[in-house]
CSV table of C-alpha atoms in Angstrom, one decimal:
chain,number,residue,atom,x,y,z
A,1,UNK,CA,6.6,1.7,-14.3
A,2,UNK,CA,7.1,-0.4,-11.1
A,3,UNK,CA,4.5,1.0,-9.0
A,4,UNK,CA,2.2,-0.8,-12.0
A,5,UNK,CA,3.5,-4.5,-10.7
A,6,UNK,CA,2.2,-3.9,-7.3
A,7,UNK,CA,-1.5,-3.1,-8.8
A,8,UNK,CA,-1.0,-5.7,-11.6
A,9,UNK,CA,0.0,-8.8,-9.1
A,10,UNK,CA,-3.2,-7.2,-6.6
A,11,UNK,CA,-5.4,-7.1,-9.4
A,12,UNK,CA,-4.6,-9.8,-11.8
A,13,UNK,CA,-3.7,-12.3,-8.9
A,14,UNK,CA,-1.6,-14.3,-11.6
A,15,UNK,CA,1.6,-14.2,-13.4
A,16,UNK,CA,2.9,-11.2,-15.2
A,17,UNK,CA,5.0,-10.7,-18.0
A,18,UNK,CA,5.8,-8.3,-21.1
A,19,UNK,CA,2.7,-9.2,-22.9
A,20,UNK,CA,0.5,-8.3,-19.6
A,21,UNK,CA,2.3,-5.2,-18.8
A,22,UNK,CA,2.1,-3.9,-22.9
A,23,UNK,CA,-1.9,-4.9,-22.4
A,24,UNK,CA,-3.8,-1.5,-22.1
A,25,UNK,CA,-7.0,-3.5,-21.2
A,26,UNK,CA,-5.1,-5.6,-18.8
A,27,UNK,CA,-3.9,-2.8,-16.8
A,28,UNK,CA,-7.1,-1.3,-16.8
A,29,UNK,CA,-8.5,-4.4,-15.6
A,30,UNK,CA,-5.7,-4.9,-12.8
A,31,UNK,CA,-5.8,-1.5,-11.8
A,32,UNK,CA,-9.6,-1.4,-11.2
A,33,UNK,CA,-9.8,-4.6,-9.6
A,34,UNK,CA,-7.2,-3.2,-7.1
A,35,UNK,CA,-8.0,0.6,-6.6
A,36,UNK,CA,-9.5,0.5,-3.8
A,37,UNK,CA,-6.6,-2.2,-1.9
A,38,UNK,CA,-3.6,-0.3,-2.6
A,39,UNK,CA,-2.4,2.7,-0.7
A,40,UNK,CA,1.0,4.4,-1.6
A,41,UNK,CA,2.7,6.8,1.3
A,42,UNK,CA,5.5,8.7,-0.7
A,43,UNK,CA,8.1,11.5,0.1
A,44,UNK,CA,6.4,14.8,-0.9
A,45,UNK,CA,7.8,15.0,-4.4
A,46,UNK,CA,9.2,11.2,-4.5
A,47,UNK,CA,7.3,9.9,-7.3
A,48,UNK,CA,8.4,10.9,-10.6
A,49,UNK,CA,6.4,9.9,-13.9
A,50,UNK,CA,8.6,8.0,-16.2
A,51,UNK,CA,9.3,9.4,-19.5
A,52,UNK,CA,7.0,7.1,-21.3
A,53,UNK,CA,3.7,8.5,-19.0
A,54,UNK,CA,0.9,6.8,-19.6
A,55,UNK,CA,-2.7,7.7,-18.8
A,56,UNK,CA,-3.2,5.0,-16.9
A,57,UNK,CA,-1.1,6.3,-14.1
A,58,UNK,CA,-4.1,9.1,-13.7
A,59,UNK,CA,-5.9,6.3,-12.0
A,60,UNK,CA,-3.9,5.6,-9.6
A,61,UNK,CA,-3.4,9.4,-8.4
A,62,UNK,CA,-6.2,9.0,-5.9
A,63,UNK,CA,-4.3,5.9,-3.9
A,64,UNK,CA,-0.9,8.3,-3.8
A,65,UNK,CA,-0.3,10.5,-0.8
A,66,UNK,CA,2.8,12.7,0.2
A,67,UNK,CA,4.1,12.1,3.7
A,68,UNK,CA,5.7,15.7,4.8
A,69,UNK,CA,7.0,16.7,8.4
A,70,UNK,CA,5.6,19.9,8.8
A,71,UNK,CA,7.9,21.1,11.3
A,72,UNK,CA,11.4,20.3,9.3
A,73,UNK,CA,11.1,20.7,5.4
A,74,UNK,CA,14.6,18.8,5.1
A,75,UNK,CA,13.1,15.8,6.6
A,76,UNK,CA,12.7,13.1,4.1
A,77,UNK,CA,10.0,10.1,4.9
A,78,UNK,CA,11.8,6.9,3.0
A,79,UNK,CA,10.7,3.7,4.3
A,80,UNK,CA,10.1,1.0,2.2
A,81,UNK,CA,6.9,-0.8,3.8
A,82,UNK,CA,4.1,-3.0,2.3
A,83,UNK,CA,0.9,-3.5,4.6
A,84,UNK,CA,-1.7,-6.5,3.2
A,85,UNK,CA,-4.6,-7.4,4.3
A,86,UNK,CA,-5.6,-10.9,3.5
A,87,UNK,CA,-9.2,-12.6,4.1
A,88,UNK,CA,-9.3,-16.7,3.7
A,89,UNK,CA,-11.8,-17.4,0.8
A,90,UNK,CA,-13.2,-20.5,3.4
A,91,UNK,CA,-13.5,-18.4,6.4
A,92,UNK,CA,-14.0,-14.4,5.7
A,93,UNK,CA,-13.6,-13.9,9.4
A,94,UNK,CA,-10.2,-15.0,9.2
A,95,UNK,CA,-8.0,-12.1,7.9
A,96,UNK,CA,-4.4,-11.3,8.6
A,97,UNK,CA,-2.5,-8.1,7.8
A,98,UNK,CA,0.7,-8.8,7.1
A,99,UNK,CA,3.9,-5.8,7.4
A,100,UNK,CA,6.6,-6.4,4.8
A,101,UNK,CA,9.4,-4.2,5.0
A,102,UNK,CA,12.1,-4.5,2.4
A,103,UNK,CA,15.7,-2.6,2.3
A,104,UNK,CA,15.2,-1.0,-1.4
A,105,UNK,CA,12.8,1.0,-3.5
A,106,UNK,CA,10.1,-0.8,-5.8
A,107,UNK,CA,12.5,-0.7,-8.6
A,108,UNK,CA,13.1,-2.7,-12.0
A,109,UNK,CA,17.1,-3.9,-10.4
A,110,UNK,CA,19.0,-7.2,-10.2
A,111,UNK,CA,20.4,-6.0,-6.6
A,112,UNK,CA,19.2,-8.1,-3.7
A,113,UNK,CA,16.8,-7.1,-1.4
A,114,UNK,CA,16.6,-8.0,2.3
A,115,UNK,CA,13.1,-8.5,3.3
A,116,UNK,CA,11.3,-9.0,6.9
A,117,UNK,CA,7.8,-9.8,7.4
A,118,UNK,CA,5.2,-9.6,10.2
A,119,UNK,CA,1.9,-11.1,10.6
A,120,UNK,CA,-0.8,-10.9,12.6
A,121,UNK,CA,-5.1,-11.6,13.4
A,122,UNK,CA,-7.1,-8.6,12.2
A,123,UNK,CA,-9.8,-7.0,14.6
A,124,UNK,CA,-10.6,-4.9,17.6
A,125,UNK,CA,-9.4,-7.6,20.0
A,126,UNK,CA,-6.0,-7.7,18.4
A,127,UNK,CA,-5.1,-4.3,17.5
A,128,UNK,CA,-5.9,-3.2,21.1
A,129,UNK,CA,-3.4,-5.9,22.5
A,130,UNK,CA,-0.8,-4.0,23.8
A,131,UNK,CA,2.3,-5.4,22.1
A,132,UNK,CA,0.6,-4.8,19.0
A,133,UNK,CA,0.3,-0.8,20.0
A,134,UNK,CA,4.4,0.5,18.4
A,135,UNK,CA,3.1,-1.0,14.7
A,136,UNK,CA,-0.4,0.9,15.0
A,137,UNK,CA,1.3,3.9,16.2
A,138,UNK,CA,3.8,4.3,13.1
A,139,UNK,CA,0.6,3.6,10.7
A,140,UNK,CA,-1.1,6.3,12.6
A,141,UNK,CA,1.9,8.8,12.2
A,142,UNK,CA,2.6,8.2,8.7
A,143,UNK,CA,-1.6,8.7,8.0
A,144,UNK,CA,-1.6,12.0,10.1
A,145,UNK,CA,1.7,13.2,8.5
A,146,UNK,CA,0.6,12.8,5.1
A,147,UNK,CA,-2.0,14.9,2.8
A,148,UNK,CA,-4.4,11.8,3.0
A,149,UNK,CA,-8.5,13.1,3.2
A,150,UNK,CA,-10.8,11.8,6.1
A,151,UNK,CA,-12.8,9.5,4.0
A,152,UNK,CA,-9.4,7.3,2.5
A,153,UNK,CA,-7.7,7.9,6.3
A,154,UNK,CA,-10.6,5.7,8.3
A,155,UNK,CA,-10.5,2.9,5.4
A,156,UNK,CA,-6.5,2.8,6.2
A,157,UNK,CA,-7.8,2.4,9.5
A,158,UNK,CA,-10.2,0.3,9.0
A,159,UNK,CA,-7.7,-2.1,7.7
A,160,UNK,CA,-6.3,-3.4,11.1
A,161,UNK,CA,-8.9,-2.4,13.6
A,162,UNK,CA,-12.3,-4.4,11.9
A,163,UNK,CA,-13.1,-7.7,10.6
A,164,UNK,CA,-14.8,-6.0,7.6
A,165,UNK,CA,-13.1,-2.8,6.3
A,166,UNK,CA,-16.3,-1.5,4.5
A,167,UNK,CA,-18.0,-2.0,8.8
C-alpha cells in the first residue's frame, strides 16, 4: 500500500487522501502518468503484496527490480534512497536530480524519520565532474547488481548523464 503514495504524489502532483487512494480511476490515472518516472531497487524477495492485493499493483511490476549480490546470497541490499529528476516548467534545460535518503522504509508509521538530501545540475558536463563520480558510481552498482533489462538500465542512466532522458 505505500509504494502507491510515491506513484500517486508523482502522478497526481496534488494532495492525497482516503478518497484518492479508495479511487480505482485515480490510481490508474496516477500510476500511468508516472510509470515511466519511478524506478523501485528492492531486496530480492523484499516486497511483499499486502493482503488486500489489488490489480493495480500488476502495473507497476515493470518499474520493480531485485538487487542481489551474486557472490554472497546472505547479503541483503536495504538502503532507503529516492533519486528525482526535476525539469523547470520555464526553462526545460534546467533540470536537477535530487538524492533523498531517508533512515526508514516507505511505511504507513508515526515514527520519525531522519532525512538528507542532495542536489545537483543534470548533464554530461556535471556528471563527469569529478566530485560528482562516488554518487554515479553507487547508481551504477545498484543497476548492474539488480535483474534490471538493457532497455530500462540506459533510461536510469539517462537520468543524470543527459539534458533530455528520452536523447
Amino acid at each position: 500500500e505505500a509504494m502507491l503514495t510515491a506513484y500517486l504524489a508523482f502522478g497526481m502532483l496534488g494532495e492525497m487522501d482516503d478518497n484518492v487512494i479508495l479511487s480505482q480511476h485515480l490510481l490508474l490515472e496516477a500510476i500511468t502518468k508516472s510509470s515511466d518516472k519511478v524506478v523501485v531497487f528492492c531486496n530480492k524477495g523484499g516486497i511483499k503484496v499486502p493482503p488486500t492485493a489489488r490489480k493495480v499493483y500488476s502495473l507497476m511490476e515493470h518499474n520493480i527490480f531485485e538487487v542481489f549480490d551474486r557472490h554472497n546470497n546472505k547479503a541483503n541490499f536495504h538502503p532507503k534512497l529516492w533519486l528525482i529528476r526535476e525539469i523547470n516548467n520555464d526553462d526545460k534545460k534546467d533540470i536537477l536530480l535530487k538524492l533523498i535518503v531517508t533512515s526508514r522504509n516507505l511505511a504507513y508509521t508515526d515514527n520519525i524519520d531522519c532525512i538528507a538530501c542532495l542536489t545537483g545540475k543534470v548533464g554530461s558536463t556535471y556528471a563527469n565532474n569529478e566530485k560528482h563520480h562516488r554518487l554515479k558510481a553507487f547508481i551504477e552498482c545498484v543497476i548492474k547488481e539488480s535483474n534490471i533489462n538493457p532497455d530500462q538500465k540506459k533510461s536510469v542512466c539517462l537520468l543524470y548523464t543527459s539534458p533530455s532522458p528520452r536523447d
